[in-house]
Amino acid sequence: MTLTRLTKELDNLSKDDSDGVLILSNHTVVWNLYLTCGKLLYATSEVHPVRRWDRALKQHCPNWNWGVNSSKLSKDLPWECQILAQGISQRQLSAIQAKLVIRNIVQECFFELNSYADLRIDWKPSQKHIWHLSMAVIPLSSWEILSVVNKATNMQQRWQAAGLGDFSPTLALVLKPGVDPQALPIFQKYLNSQFTLWDIALEQEKSVTEVTLSLIPWVEKGMLEFQNIPDLQVPTVKQTVAPTLPQFKIQRPKFDQKQALIACIDDSPVLAHTLKKILIPAGYKMLSIPEPMRGFSQLIEHKPDLILLDLLLPNADGYSICKFLRDTPVFKDTPIIILTGQNTPIDRAHARLVGATEFLGKPPQPQELLYIVQKYLRQ
């Protein structure tokens, strides 16, 4: 089974906006890839799913104190996805953090999948949009899947080129009896069967291939050996705390007591539609203003929490509009994000001079736009 074949399967499912689980299996391993609206929501397997989850959280949300209350979870989704949705809805992490966690996990899964050549593929459809709502901006689109596939393929190629095809990064190290750990080029804490090669690579901020290669000579000398270890336990919510938790359900995230209103000043209906597809599923309201001067009364009336402003407008100059808004007391402190294809140092400097808060290229990437919006709304 190669990632090329898997990519084709995912691409076909994306064209049909499919919802369900793509199951890949042989006599030793089963992988589940969860799709919603044709996008890849999550990937998991029977081998170390909690360790994989733990590594991704350490990278992207290390301070998040999470736990699982099984009585609050649905059987239709992996518990990891439901915990991510809960974290977003309770403002404990951002949609961007959740997406990065998923990307990391999928990349590891794809790396390991690429070492199998005899996997069977089954498709199990589910009820349409059963897990769509609050996680609409989280699943990986086709181009994001392709990016992850390329990274996983490059990792696997380096792993194979290094002659490590007979090993797996899920293995742990064990010190042979009588061997002095001081003689080894690795911390003693990694030799207690608690750290996989993936875990060591993360802690040492090195590639898993580089870490494994550095250890092979000591394995060949009979000082170290690799062995399989069990997965971590899933942290559970303490019984005394569970009754105070709100009933969990997947819903659109809210970053304030009210839905934040974002005004888009741009004459392009295509861009307005694109922004709505990104912002509204993420829990925001949007006010579209194609002509800034005629729409100024709308801005005064609605007082948006953030303004997206195009530079090239009919009968108006975006820089002048930005300066005009900054000179208007009600918008003195409102974040104004410039949207334009003219993304040069001179344009950025000019935008700063007229009071722009941030500068974003067109067309904006969903994760970049949401990151900037969340950043300034929380301030």
Coordinates of N, CA, C and O in Angstrom, one line a residue, residues 262-263 265 299 304-311 318-328 330-339 351-352 354-360 372-373 376-377:
I262 N -17.3 40.7 12.0 CA -16.2 41.1 11.1 C -16.7 41.8 9.9 O -17.6 41.2 9.2
A263 N -16.3 43.0 9.6 CA -16.7 43.7 8.4 C -15.7 43.5 7.3 O -14.5 43.6 7.6
I265 N -14.6 45.0 3.8 CA -14.7 46.1 2.8 C -14.0 45.7 1.5 O -12.8 45.9 1.4
L299 N -21.1 50.7 9.0 CA -20.0 50.5 10.0 C -20.3 51.2 11.3 O -20.1 50.6 12.4
P304 N -18.3 46.9 13.9 CA -17.7 45.6 13.9 C -16.5 45.5 14.8 O -15.9 46.5 15.2
D305 N -16.2 44.3 15.2 CA -15.1 44.0 16.1 C -13.8 44.0 15.4 O -12.7 44.2 16.0
L306 N -13.8 43.8 14.1 CA -12.6 43.8 13.3 C -13.0 44.1 11.9 O -14.1 43.7 11.4
I307 N -12.1 44.7 11.1 CA -12.4 45.2 9.7 C -11.3 44.6 8.8 O -10.1 44.7 9.1
L308 N -11.8 43.9 7.7 CA -10.9 43.4 6.7 C -11.1 44.4 5.5 O -12.2 44.7 5.0
L309 N -10.0 45.0 5.1 CA -10.1 46.1 4.1 C -9.2 45.9 2.9 O -8.0 45.6 3.0
D310 N -9.8 45.9 1.7 CA -9.1 45.7 0.5 C -8.4 47.1 0.1 O -9.0 48.1 0.4
L311 N -7.3 47.0 -0.6 CA -6.6 48.2 -1.0 C -7.2 48.8 -2.3 O -7.2 50.0 -2.5
G318 N -7.7 52.4 -0.7 CA -7.7 51.6 0.6 C -6.9 52.3 1.7 O -7.3 52.3 2.8
Y319 N -5.8 52.9 1.3 CA -5.0 53.6 2.3 C -5.7 54.8 2.9 O -5.7 55.0 4.1
S320 N -6.4 55.5 2.0 CA -7.2 56.7 2.5 C -8.4 56.2 3.4 O -8.7 56.9 4.4
I321 N -9.0 55.1 3.0 CA -10.1 54.6 3.8 C -9.6 54.2 5.2 O -10.3 54.5 6.2
C322 N -8.5 53.6 5.2 CA -7.9 53.1 6.5 C -7.6 54.4 7.4 O -7.9 54.4 8.6
K323 N -7.0 55.4 6.8 CA -6.7 56.6 7.5 C -8.0 57.3 8.0 O -8.1 57.8 9.2
F324 N -9.0 57.3 7.1 CA -10.3 57.9 7.5 C -10.9 57.1 8.7 O -11.5 57.8 9.6
L325 N -10.9 55.8 8.7 CA -11.4 55.0 9.8 C -10.6 55.3 11.1 O -11.2 55.4 12.2
R326 N -9.3 55.4 11.0 CA -8.5 55.6 12.2 C -8.8 57.0 12.8 O -8.7 57.2 14.0
D327 N -9.2 57.9 11.9 CA -9.5 59.3 12.4 C -10.9 59.4 13.0 O -11.3 60.4 13.5
T328 N -11.7 58.3 12.8 CA -13.1 58.3 13.3 C -13.0 57.7 14.7 O -12.5 56.5 14.9
V330 N -14.8 56.1 16.8 CA -15.4 54.8 17.1 C -14.5 53.7 16.6 O -14.6 52.6 17.1
F331 N -13.7 54.0 15.6 CA -12.8 52.9 15.0 C -11.3 53.1 15.4 O -10.5 52.5 14.8
K332 N -11.1 54.0 16.4 CA -9.7 54.3 16.7 C -8.9 53.1 17.1 O -7.7 53.0 16.8
D333 N -9.6 52.2 17.8 CA -8.8 51.0 18.3 C -9.3 49.7 17.6 O -8.9 48.6 18.1
T334 N -10.1 49.8 16.6 CA -10.6 48.6 15.9 C -9.5 47.9 15.1 O -8.9 48.7 14.3
P335 N -9.3 46.7 15.2 CA -8.2 46.0 14.4 C -8.7 46.2 12.9 O -9.8 45.8 12.5
I336 N -7.7 46.7 12.1 CA -8.0 46.8 10.6 C -6.9 46.0 9.9 O -5.7 46.3 10.0
I337 N -7.4 44.9 9.2 CA -6.5 44.0 8.5 C -6.6 44.3 7.0 O -7.6 44.2 6.4
I338 N -5.4 44.7 6.4 CA -5.4 45.0 5.0 C -5.3 43.7 4.2 O -4.5 42.9 4.5
L339 N -6.2 43.6 3.2 CA -6.2 42.5 2.3 C -5.8 43.0 0.9 O -6.4 43.9 0.3
A351 N 0.9 50.8 4.7 CA -0.3 50.4 5.5 C -0.1 50.7 7.0 O -1.0 51.2 7.7
R352 N 1.1 50.5 7.5 CA 1.4 50.8 8.9 C 1.2 52.3 9.2 O 0.7 52.8 10.2
V354 N -0.7 54.5 7.8 CA -2.1 54.9 7.9 C -2.9 54.2 9.0 O -4.1 54.4 9.1
G355 N -2.2 53.4 9.8 CA -2.9 52.9 11.0 C -3.4 51.4 10.8 O -4.1 51.0 11.7
A356 N -2.9 50.7 9.8 CA -3.4 49.3 9.6 C -2.8 48.5 10.7 O -1.6 48.7 11.2
T357 N -3.5 47.5 11.2 CA -3.1 46.6 12.3 C -2.2 45.5 11.8 O -1.2 45.1 12.4
E358 N -2.6 45.0 10.6 CA -1.9 43.8 10.0 C -2.1 43.8 8.5 O -3.0 44.5 8.0
F359 N -1.3 43.0 7.8 CA -1.3 43.0 6.4 C -1.4 41.5 6.0 O -0.7 40.7 6.4
L360 N -2.4 41.2 5.1 CA -2.7 39.8 4.7 C -2.8 39.7 3.2 O -3.6 40.5 2.6
I372 N -5.0 35.2 12.5 CA -4.9 36.6 12.7 C -6.2 37.2 13.3 O -6.1 38.1 14.2
V373 N -7.3 36.7 12.9 CA -8.6 37.2 13.4 C -8.6 36.9 14.9 O -8.9 37.8 15.8
Y376 N -6.2 39.1 17.1 CA -6.5 40.5 17.4 C -7.8 40.6 18.2 O -8.0 41.6 18.9
L377 N -8.8 39.7 18.0 CA -10.0 39.8 18.7 C -9.8 39.5 20.2 O -10.4 40.1 21.1

